[in-house]
């Protein structure tokens, strides 16, 4: 069942994979992002970050707010390199 | 946490984990790795993860060449359950001035004499390798097909897993806050989770290793310096090698996932622990990369980040025991190339600590080289 639930749609990461990573001892969203790419897709985790936080909160018995949020970095929306270069 | 150990390694980056494995493999028991956050939370998890053998000094050429051999067999050697994703798609180094081209000629002679398969190409030859390269102003380039990159998270986890299997304890979220030194020898490591006895301590704390040395009252010339990078959305595979222009202080590669990763060195970056991303970086790197690789203008940036180089006065590491605190080793100062040389450095440091003959000489990396003025100056850095 968990194998069919996609937590991170951009990077094709399932709930089963997230649970597996948590059981291997990964404790934060940042750690999960680095090993699995969950949250690194085009939407930059807007869809999946909360879901991963909930899983971590459940596993460690803490509030979702206590689960460390990864740092938000610019750009908030994908921008073309050409636009940044001022060429267009 | 355990109260005693034979060796404490500070830092859960690629260096600390590689060293822990190499020591354990040589039969050392009771090794403890202390990491203040999680594995790869330092420079290792923020690096470009490029692996190149095209250097200007013999020491760096050899460290990189031996490490490439180790990356090639790493999954098997470490019995890793996943994949370190080592891909050898080459590095293309661009020369835009006569001075640079002359330096490249010397470098290639040296590299070839050491058995590194590198070749010199004219602008058209460079374009054959990277078809979307803008060759305006280009004088020539050098290319090595066995250069490449690996996944820094997986390399570190591969070493950590293999080390754990051999009994190494890895304590994450454990911060070193001080030491006890007795009669000029290190005795105890103090952490936020309690003290641990250790006759040998290895400082692999990257950009923070200067701070760690201060805790035993010593100064080592290792400084933090911010370096930034960005990644684009994944697109179809179009560029095999990493492209570097020292003239523009820029590197750019397409990773297997399809994203382009690029970064830039800023010669005016001050020494500081600042790890914030800047808007200026985005604009500058975009201008340069769109000029060198024009079709990239239509690809979207999805994320940027920054990390700290562990700089030393000659951009090369210090691998040495402290003179006044016996048993306390420094393995830091790798600047922008600590990831690629970590595999062989792990072997050399383990051998040095155990008093064995080292595969490559460690002496050139002694800390007294600075006071003697024998800098290992390396020109080929971004
Ligand atoms: C943007 C960028 C791009 C780069 N690109 C490349 C590249 O393409 N190729 C390459 O080879 N290299 C590259 N590098 C350099 C490379 O990342 C580093 O040289 C290498 O990762 C250093 O590894 P390390 O294990 O020595 O240090 P780190 O990975 O920094 O590990 C040190 C660890 O020590 C921990 N620590 C610090 N203080 C304490 C304390 N008091 N107690 C406990 N733990 C502590 C930190 O949390 C950290 O995890 C790049 C670096 C950056 C920033
Ligand atoms: S859903 Fe995870 S990054 Fe978009």
Coordinates of C-alpha atoms in Angstrom, one line a residue, chain A:
Chain A
X1 CA 0.0 0.0 0.0
X2 CA 2.7 2.5 1.1
X3 CA 4.6 1.5 -2.0
X4 CA 1.8 3.1 -4.1
X5 CA 1.5 6.3 -2.2
X6 CA 3.7 9.0 -3.7
X7 CA 4.9 11.5 -1.1
X8 CA 7.2 13.4 -3.5
X9 CA 5.6 13.4 -6.9
X10 CA 8.4 15.4 -8.6
X11 CA 11.0 12.8 -7.7
X12 CA 8.9 9.7 -7.5
X13 CA 9.5 8.9 -3.8
X14 CA 6.9 6.7 -2.1
X15 CA 5.7 6.7 1.5
X16 CA 7.3 3.3 1.8
X17 CA 10.7 4.8 0.9
X18 CA 10.3 7.6 3.3
X19 CA 9.4 5.2 6.2
X20 CA 12.4 3.1 5.3
X21 CA 14.7 6.1 5.5
X22 CA 13.3 7.1 8.9
X23 CA 13.7 3.6 10.2
X24 CA 17.4 3.8 9.0
X25 CA 17.8 6.7 11.4
X26 CA 17.4 9.8 9.3
X27 CA 15.9 12.4 11.6
X28 CA 15.3 15.6 9.6
X29 CA 13.8 16.7 6.4
X30 CA 17.3 17.9 5.2
X31 CA 18.7 14.4 5.8
X32 CA 15.9 12.7 3.9
X33 CA 16.2 15.3 1.1
X34 CA 20.0 14.6 0.7
X35 CA 19.7 10.8 0.5
X36 CA 16.6 10.4 -1.5
X37 CA 16.1 13.7 -3.5
X38 CA 12.6 14.1 -2.0
X39 CA 12.0 17.8 -2.0
X40 CA 14.6 18.6 -4.7
X41 CA 12.1 18.6 -7.6
X42 CA 10.8 21.4 -9.7
X43 CA 8.3 22.4 -7.0
X44 CA 11.1 22.5 -4.4
X45 CA 9.2 20.6 -1.8
X46 CA 6.1 22.7 -1.8
X47 CA 4.0 19.6 -2.2
X48 CA 6.0 17.0 -0.2
X49 CA 7.7 18.9 2.6
X50 CA 4.7 18.9 4.9
X51 CA 4.0 15.2 4.2
X52 CA 7.6 14.2 5.1
X53 CA 7.4 16.4 8.2
X54 CA 4.3 14.6 9.3
X55 CA 6.0 11.2 8.9
X56 CA 8.9 12.3 10.9
X57 CA 6.7 13.8 13.6
X58 CA 4.8 10.5 13.8
X59 CA 7.9 8.4 14.0
X60 CA 9.6 10.5 16.6
X61 CA 6.5 11.4 18.6
X62 CA 6.9 15.2 18.3
X63 CA 4.9 18.0 16.8
X64 CA 5.2 18.8 13.2
X65 CA 6.5 22.2 14.1
X66 CA 9.4 20.6 16.0
X67 CA 10.6 18.8 12.9
X68 CA 13.4 20.9 11.6
X69 CA 12.3 22.7 8.4
X70 CA 15.0 22.8 5.7
X71 CA 16.2 26.3 4.8
X72 CA 14.3 28.0 2.0
X73 CA 16.6 29.4 -0.6
X74 CA 16.1 31.7 -3.5
X75 CA 14.9 31.6 -6.2
X76 CA 11.4 30.8 -4.8
X77 CA 10.1 30.1 -8.4
X78 CA 12.2 28.5 -11.2
X79 CA 13.7 31.3 -13.4
X80 CA 15.4 30.9 -16.7
X81 CA 19.2 31.5 -16.7
X82 CA 18.8 33.8 -19.7
X83 CA 16.4 36.0 -17.7
X84 CA 18.8 36.2 -14.8
X85 CA 21.6 37.1 -17.2
X86 CA 19.5 40.0 -18.4
X87 CA 19.8 38.8 -22.0
X88 CA 16.1 38.6 -22.8

